[in-house]
Amino acid sequence: MKRNGAKIGAVMSYILILLNTAYGLIVTPFILKQVGSSDYGVYKTVASMSASLAVLDLGFSGTVLRFVAKFNAENNRTKINEYLGMALIQTFVVSGVFALVGCGVYFAIDPAYSSEFSAEELHLTKQLYWILLANIGLTFFDNVLFGVIAGHNEFGFANGMKILLLLAKTAAIYLFLPLFRSVIVVVTAQAILTAIALLAYYLFIRCKLKIRFVFGKWDKALFKESFGYTMLLFTQSIVIQFNGNVDNMVIGAVKGTEMVTVYSFAIVIFNMYEQLSFSISGVMLPTVTNRIHDGATSRDLEDLVIRVGKIQFLLLGAILCGFVALGREFFAAWLGAGYEDCYLLALILMIPVTVPLIQNVCISILRARNLMGFRTLSLLYATAVNVVVTIVGTILYGYFAAAIGTALSTVIGSIISMNIYYKRKLGLNVFRMFFLTVRDAVPALLCATAATFAAKSWIYGNWAGRWMPFLLCGALFIAVYGVVAVIFNKAALKDLLRRNSV
């Protein structure tokens, strides 16, 4: 395994984040302008609906990543080949089930959305649904192959492919969307690129990693262990998909496509915020697996969580506080009138999720130790709360209730319950972790936020336009934050530069 695989993966992840951010800020409004708010609302509704069916992959990607990393740490190539044969067979079976369920859901589109969607919107919904369904089917196999590559710590290639595919998707949208002016262009481009990624991953596995898929041997003990792990990830996938997609589905069903469009832009910012954390923690499982295999203590793992969490919070804290100070102005410059509610919606989602995001290396520890059962249960009952609040609240109060339901589920399932579990099961001092993670960034955040609020009125009063005063305020925030952060984090920055891996 490459020693610097996690470091390269993290760097590539940040490049991918920058490109995804540019995509969200530039390409998404372009799509909206080309197709209109009605068709865009249909697109986001169908995307949420079809993505919910993606849970039927049973979490094979995470299972493959975990077991490949484990066998790779043990240098057991034979076991990897035999396990991947079993995993691929299971994926074919699951794909068949997915196709049957997907056909059944198709017949529920009319009764679910006919009251709020026009005939043209319903027709578009059905067209988009089949293309998105095909894309998700391909993604099942794509995820398995990605898990193989990630399990070998080859995040440089995996994330490099994601970067190339995103650039290709952007080019396709700018070339063909103005010609056809239909969101079908967007989903078709995505499906084609998923197929290309699938082929590229397979060739890399066969030619670079020299891995074969052995179908002749079926290890019953390994199947039982991996299938149990898969079921836990499957349940978690259901929970995560509901939390991520139930809002748009419910809003579309009871309030119409216009509200879905507004809410979806708040979700765009929220998703970007989450990805900032995953850029590091998402590549940590092989590293954590090796640490545990080498006999790391609870204190060693706690220090790892703190070290990675500090880097995450330096980024997340800056984004969150910058958004508090300038989020309203950002949406005004980005989307114009009619999207004022996006600011509060995004804040409601972003604030509570910050805590689990800076601790999410703990999830890699749970996965490496095969201790995902409690997290599954915790997220399950938290999601039940979210579903109830979203369905009942959205009918009465609109999309703010949907955001509150998602935030409440985060507090219950990912903050309170999981921190109790980290303390009792893993022996981690959660108060020490949180304090040391955020301590050095807080002075910089307070200074930068206060300076931005103090200067904002003067800057907006003396500079014309929407983007120029926003950019000036943003530059002020970054300058103050950067100077104070360096002063309070000299030791951490020197340590980061001195290390060869995360």
XYZ file of C-alpha atoms in Angstrom:
502
model
C 0.000 0.000 0.000
C 1.325 3.404 -0.791
C 2.360 5.243 2.353
C 1.188 8.589 1.040
C -2.049 7.289 -0.493
C -4.288 9.070 2.011
C -2.346 12.323 1.572
C -2.608 12.205 -2.226
C -6.276 11.276 -1.946
C -6.967 14.214 0.350
C -5.211 16.660 -1.995
C -7.102 15.298 -4.998
C -10.313 15.489 -2.975
C -9.780 19.185 -2.336
C -9.225 19.778 -6.040
C -12.453 17.889 -6.686
C -14.223 20.006 -4.073
C -13.079 23.211 -5.753
C -14.363 21.962 -9.099
C -17.643 20.756 -7.568
C -18.031 24.147 -5.913
C -17.449 25.885 -9.222
C -19.950 23.494 -10.811
C -22.561 24.278 -8.180
C -22.032 28.022 -8.294
C -21.722 28.424 -12.064
C -23.195 25.422 -13.870
C -26.267 24.924 -11.661
C -27.632 28.462 -12.279
C -26.822 27.964 -15.977
C -28.980 24.822 -16.012
C -31.771 26.682 -14.206
C -31.619 29.524 -16.734
C -31.695 27.150 -19.699
C -34.570 24.907 -18.584
C -36.618 27.160 -16.254
C -37.593 26.751 -12.606
C -40.462 24.338 -13.334
C -38.392 21.768 -15.234
C -35.523 22.194 -12.788
C -37.883 21.487 -9.894
C -39.047 18.328 -11.694
C -35.418 17.292 -12.178
C -34.560 17.712 -8.485
C -37.718 15.891 -7.409
C -37.017 12.903 -9.665
C -33.336 12.903 -8.687
C -34.321 12.631 -5.035
C -36.859 9.912 -5.798
C -34.490 7.757 -7.844
C -31.568 8.338 -5.485
C -33.677 6.889 -2.682
C -33.755 3.630 -4.638
C -29.961 3.614 -4.668
C -30.059 2.182 -1.135
C -30.772 -1.165 -2.781
C -27.057 -1.494 -3.550
C -26.953 -2.676 0.092
C -23.855 -0.631 0.827
C -21.583 -2.934 -1.190
C -19.133 -0.100 -1.867
C -18.432 0.433 1.824
C -18.272 -3.313 2.468
C -15.816 -3.866 -0.393
C -13.661 -0.971 0.792
C -13.565 -2.307 4.338
C -12.707 -5.931 3.481
C -10.254 -5.097 0.685
C -8.443 -2.710 3.068
C -8.400 -5.454 5.730
C -7.027 -8.154 3.413
C -4.599 -5.696 1.866
C -3.255 -4.825 5.324
C -2.751 -8.571 5.835
C -1.133 -8.827 2.364
C -3.597 -11.590 1.433
C -4.074 -11.201 -2.331
C -5.795 -14.586 -2.723
C -8.495 -13.603 -0.259
C -9.078 -10.332 -2.104
C -9.614 -12.120 -5.432
C -12.035 -14.665 -3.926
C -13.957 -12.040 -1.968
C -14.387 -9.783 -5.014
C -15.868 -12.664 -7.001
C -18.517 -13.098 -4.312
C -19.116 -9.345 -4.155
C -19.674 -9.086 -7.910
C -22.171 -11.981 -7.891
C -24.098 -10.298 -5.095
C -24.114 -7.035 -7.051
C -25.688 -8.747 -10.080
C -28.418 -10.199 -7.859
C -29.096 -6.862 -6.198
C -29.258 -5.131 -9.591
C -32.039 -7.481 -10.628
C -33.993 -6.677 -7.475
C -33.377 -2.973 -8.069
C -34.793 -3.218 -11.597
C -37.996 -4.852 -10.303
C -38.490 -2.326 -7.509
C -37.732 0.545 -9.859
C -40.453 -0.600 -12.248
C -42.897 -0.769 -9.353
C -42.073 2.759 -8.191
C -42.663 4.074 -11.715
C -46.374 3.289 -11.395
C -46.551 5.353 -8.196
C -45.482 8.576 -9.928
C -48.956 9.521 -11.189
C -50.829 9.135 -7.878
C -48.021 10.805 -5.903
C -47.529 13.933 -8.035
C -50.571 14.385 -10.287
C -52.167 16.896 -7.901
C -49.214 19.332 -8.006
C -47.558 18.571 -11.372
C -48.980 19.532 -14.761
C -49.356 16.954 -17.531
C -46.141 18.183 -19.156
C -44.277 17.985 -15.848
C -45.509 14.435 -15.256
C -44.361 13.401 -18.736
C -40.903 14.864 -18.101
C -40.818 13.192 -14.693
C -41.270 9.762 -16.254
C -38.642 10.355 -18.925
C -36.072 11.510 -16.380
C -36.926 8.654 -14.049
C -35.931 5.915 -16.501
C -32.614 7.560 -17.376
C -31.742 8.183 -13.736
C -32.736 4.620 -12.901
C -30.330 3.267 -15.540
C -27.575 5.511 -14.195
C -28.061 4.209 -10.654
C -27.970 0.630 -11.901
C -24.560 1.301 -13.445
C -23.494 3.042 -10.242
C -23.948 -0.201 -8.280
C -21.065 -1.789 -10.201
C -19.149 1.478 -10.305
C -19.249 1.677 -6.489
C -17.933 -1.859 -6.068
C -14.959 -1.197 -8.339
C -14.317 2.130 -6.622
C -14.243 0.276 -3.293
C -11.538 -2.043 -4.654
C -9.381 0.898 -5.720
C -9.964 2.827 -2.482
C -9.230 -0.272 -0.413
C -5.749 -0.283 -1.981
C -5.328 3.408 -1.052
C -5.220 4.366 -4.747
C -7.245 7.510 -4.139
C -5.128 9.487 -6.576
C -6.486 7.557 -9.549
C -10.026 7.264 -8.147
C -10.393 10.972 -7.437
C -8.535 11.860 -10.624
C -11.197 9.988 -12.580
C -13.907 11.900 -10.733
C -12.241 15.167 -11.709
C -12.071 14.192 -15.377
C -15.687 13.049 -15.389
C -16.871 16.271 -13.775
C -15.030 18.326 -16.372
C -16.525 16.184 -19.143
C -20.016 16.560 -17.674
C -19.600 20.339 -17.493
C -18.433 20.484 -21.113
C -21.376 18.359 -22.262
C -23.860 20.606 -20.494
C -22.448 23.794 -21.989
C -22.294 22.261 -25.460
C -25.644 20.500 -25.686
C -28.016 22.103 -23.168
C -28.375 25.384 -25.129
C -29.247 23.298 -28.201
C -31.950 21.109 -26.637
C -32.940 23.151 -23.518
C -33.980 20.050 -21.588
C -32.770 18.547 -18.319
C -32.720 15.226 -20.181
C -29.326 16.382 -21.515
C -27.973 16.588 -17.945
C -29.089 13.129 -16.831
C -28.103 11.483 -20.122
C -24.592 12.923 -19.886
C -24.325 11.619 -16.331
C -25.385 8.093 -17.343
C -22.877 7.953 -20.210
C -20.048 9.174 -17.999
C -20.919 6.617 -15.311
C -20.503 3.876 -17.915
C -17.117 5.323 -18.936
C -15.997 5.426 -15.280
C -17.054 1.803 -14.852
C -14.847 0.731 -17.754
C -11.886 2.828 -16.553
C -12.080 1.416 -13.016
C -12.206 -2.146 -14.330
C -9.159 -1.653 -16.562
C -7.206 -0.084 -13.685
C -8.037 -2.994 -11.395
C -7.059 -5.622 -13.943
C -4.000 -3.933 -15.461
C -2.532 -1.879 -12.603
C -3.600 -3.698 -9.443
C -3.421 -7.125 -11.151
C -6.585 -8.298 -9.396
C -8.818 -11.050 -10.722
C -12.433 -11.757 -9.841
C -12.459 -15.438 -8.788
C -15.972 -16.897 -9.062
C -15.264 -20.566 -8.383
C -14.875 -20.345 -4.590
C -17.536 -19.321 -2.092
C -16.233 -18.771 1.438
C -19.317 -19.243 3.632
C -17.701 -17.802 6.762
C -16.484 -14.722 4.888
C -19.854 -14.326 3.179
C -21.640 -14.434 6.531
C -19.307 -11.834 8.035
C -19.381 -9.519 5.021
C -23.127 -9.873 4.502
C -23.797 -8.904 8.121
C -21.633 -5.832 7.634
C -23.415 -5.109 4.377
C -26.814 -5.218 6.051
C -25.689 -2.610 8.559
C -24.454 -0.355 5.768
C -27.659 -1.012 3.849
C -29.756 0.198 6.761
C -27.512 3.229 7.113
C -27.902 3.934 3.403
C -31.672 3.950 3.820
C -31.333 6.415 6.659
C -28.921 8.683 4.797
C -30.994 8.652 1.620
C -34.158 9.505 3.521
C -32.437 12.373 5.308
C -30.998 13.628 2.038
C -33.981 13.168 -0.251
C -37.228 13.028 1.708
C -37.294 16.839 1.932
C -37.434 17.414 -1.834
C -39.888 14.550 -2.377
C -42.298 15.809 0.300
C -41.988 19.462 -0.710
C -42.641 18.538 -4.332
C -45.677 16.456 -3.426
C -47.376 18.988 -1.138
C -46.034 22.389 -2.241
C -45.055 22.053 -5.912
C -41.929 22.398 -8.044
C -41.235 26.087 -7.326
C -40.537 25.417 -3.636
C -38.413 22.399 -4.560
C -36.250 24.679 -6.694
C -35.694 27.154 -3.838
C -34.963 24.417 -1.319
C -32.644 22.577 -3.693
C -30.288 25.555 -3.881
C -29.961 25.571 -0.102
C -29.173 21.853 -0.387
C -26.477 22.614 -2.988
C -24.626 24.788 -0.468
C -25.193 22.245 2.307
C -23.789 19.418 0.181
C -20.708 21.463 -0.693
C -20.188 22.086 3.011
C -20.369 18.375 3.820
C -17.914 17.477 1.065
C -15.242 19.717 2.597
C -15.034 17.276 5.492
C -15.251 14.080 3.453
C -12.207 15.110 1.407
C -9.991 13.984 4.289
C -12.083 11.549 6.308
C -13.259 9.771 3.156
C -9.753 8.453 2.512
C -8.991 7.439 6.107
C -10.366 3.868 6.283
C -7.246 2.119 4.907
C -5.055 4.211 7.240
C -7.228 3.480 10.273
C -7.380 -0.220 9.370
C -3.578 -0.375 9.278
C -3.309 1.464 12.611
C -5.680 -0.965 14.281
C -3.936 -3.933 12.660
C -0.645 -2.619 14.135
C -2.149 -2.418 17.647
C -3.146 1.237 18.035
C -4.653 2.110 21.441
C -7.796 4.160 22.056
C -5.598 7.139 22.915
C -3.713 6.769 19.624
C -6.993 6.736 17.680
C -8.303 9.660 19.709
C -5.229 11.696 18.767
C -5.779 10.769 15.110
C -9.377 12.015 15.272
C -8.182 15.281 16.834
C -5.390 15.801 14.303
C -7.663 15.251 11.302
C -10.534 17.113 12.968
C -8.391 20.222 13.438
C -7.716 20.405 9.723
C -11.394 19.840 8.977
C -12.569 22.523 11.396
C -10.107 25.097 10.100
C -11.984 24.745 6.794
C -15.519 24.102 8.019
C -15.405 26.790 10.677
C -14.271 29.363 8.135
C -16.980 28.378 5.661
C -19.704 28.379 8.333
C -18.774 31.713 9.907
C -18.194 33.290 6.517
C -21.637 32.112 5.487
C -23.177 33.516 8.683
C -21.680 36.911 7.870
C -22.217 36.938 4.091
C -24.648 34.154 3.193
C -27.598 36.439 2.542
C -25.510 38.633 0.275
C -24.113 35.585 -1.478
C -27.542 34.272 -2.489
C -28.594 37.750 -3.632
C -25.537 37.979 -5.886
C -25.717 34.362 -7.047
C -29.431 33.873 -7.748
C -31.055 37.286 -7.399
C -34.550 37.919 -6.061
C -36.843 35.079 -5.038
C -34.260 32.971 -3.207
C -33.945 34.912 0.062
C -35.102 31.932 2.139
C -32.112 29.876 0.992
C -29.889 31.636 3.536
C -31.822 30.503 6.616
C -32.543 27.079 5.134
C -28.838 26.450 4.548
C -27.878 27.689 8.022
C -30.427 25.410 9.698
C -28.831 22.450 7.905
C -25.172 23.463 8.231
C -24.843 24.389 11.909
C -25.726 21.049 13.562
C -23.944 18.871 11.004
C -20.613 20.585 11.779
C -20.072 18.500 14.936
C -20.317 15.031 13.323
C -18.348 16.250 10.310
C -15.278 17.124 12.380
C -15.554 13.752 14.141
C -16.222 11.531 11.159
C -12.865 9.752 11.348
C -14.611 7.962 14.226
C -16.847 6.339 11.611
C -13.745 4.910 9.927
C -12.745 3.454 13.308
C -16.185 1.849 13.673
C -15.964 0.414 10.164
C -12.457 -0.940 10.695
C -13.554 -2.635 13.944
C -16.860 -3.836 12.485
C -18.873 -1.882 15.060
C -21.496 -0.253 12.847
C -24.557 -1.720 14.549
C -25.257 1.068 17.034
C -24.708 3.812 14.449
C -27.244 2.097 12.234
C -29.784 2.003 15.050
C -29.035 5.590 16.050
C -29.515 6.951 12.538
C -32.628 4.837 12.092
C -34.621 6.340 14.945
C -33.265 9.816 14.152
C -34.558 9.448 10.593
C -37.975 8.429 11.875
C -38.098 11.772 13.687
C -37.031 13.576 10.523
C -39.694 11.899 8.373
C -42.496 12.750 10.809
C -41.405 16.371 11.272
C -40.885 16.844 7.530
C -44.206 15.386 6.400
C -46.364 17.034 9.069
C -44.386 20.270 9.284
C -44.077 20.889 5.540
C -47.842 20.719 5.084
C -48.322 23.346 7.801
C -45.228 25.541 7.554
C -43.493 24.815 4.236
C -39.867 24.004 3.584
C -38.511 25.470 6.852
C -40.066 22.533 8.685
C -38.244 20.142 6.345
C -34.913 21.764 7.169
C -35.659 21.686 10.893
C -36.558 18.004 10.677
C -33.220 17.186 9.037
C -31.296 19.295 11.579
C -33.138 17.662 14.491
C -32.294 14.197 13.216
C -28.613 15.201 13.054
C -28.621 16.391 16.671
C -30.357 13.264 17.960
C -28.653 10.600 15.869
C -25.191 11.914 14.998
C -24.313 14.188 17.928
C -25.935 13.003 21.154
C -26.246 9.269 20.564
C -22.961 8.732 18.734
C -20.816 10.711 21.161
C -22.171 8.634 24.036
C -21.242 5.523 22.046
C -17.752 6.789 21.188
C -17.157 7.344 24.889
C -18.518 4.032 26.157
C -17.564 1.612 23.365
C -14.376 3.056 21.865
C -13.069 4.639 25.058
C -12.654 8.020 23.384
C -12.715 11.182 25.478
C -15.257 13.075 23.372
C -14.962 16.299 25.381
C -11.187 16.349 24.923
C -11.606 15.583 21.217
C -14.084 18.384 20.647
C -12.215 20.959 22.748
C -8.816 20.334 21.166
C -10.333 20.157 17.685
C -11.987 23.589 17.776
C -9.849 25.450 20.321
C -7.202 26.955 18.067
C -9.618 28.007 15.313
C -12.156 29.850 17.508
C -10.166 33.112 17.988
C -9.632 33.434 14.235
C -13.303 32.734 13.518
C -14.515 35.317 16.034
C -12.115 37.999 14.781
C -12.909 37.409 11.111
C -16.674 37.319 11.652
C -16.678 40.475 13.799
C -14.470 42.356 11.315
C -16.700 41.373 8.394
C -19.904 42.442 10.131
C -18.279 45.727 11.172
C -17.079 46.540 7.652
C -20.024 45.148 5.680
C -22.279 48.212 5.868
C -19.489 50.557 4.788
C -18.359 48.328 1.914
C -21.887 47.799 0.578
C -22.554 51.501 0.924
C -19.538 52.530 -1.131
C -19.315 49.852 -3.839
C -21.880 49.293 -6.556
C -23.159 45.981 -7.821
C -23.734 42.641 -6.115
C -20.529 40.710 -6.623
C -17.946 43.444 -6.008
C -18.946 44.293 -2.393
C -19.452 40.600 -1.658
C -15.968 39.758 -2.937
C -14.429 42.604 -0.957
C -16.137 41.435 2.241
C -15.071 37.892 1.510
C -11.472 38.970 0.979
C -11.553 40.826 4.305
C -12.875 37.727 6.088
C -10.200 35.500 4.540
C -7.392 37.951 5.321
C -8.326 38.385 8.990
C -9.045 34.688 9.431
C -5.799 33.639 7.758
C -3.579 35.938 9.845
C -5.153 35.051 13.188
C -5.365 31.334 12.322
C -1.640 31.197 11.517
C -0.822 32.914 14.811
C -2.855 30.421 16.853
C -1.967 27.323 14.812
C 1.780 27.613 14.211
C 2.559 24.330 15.933
C -0.197 22.422 14.107
C 0.870 23.807 10.720
C 4.511 22.879 11.305
C 3.431 19.381 12.309
C 1.287 19.061 9.176
C 4.151 20.137 6.901
C 6.525 17.747 8.652
C 4.395 14.645 8.164
C 4.391 12.485 5.045
C 0.819 11.322 5.490
C -2.380 12.566 7.056
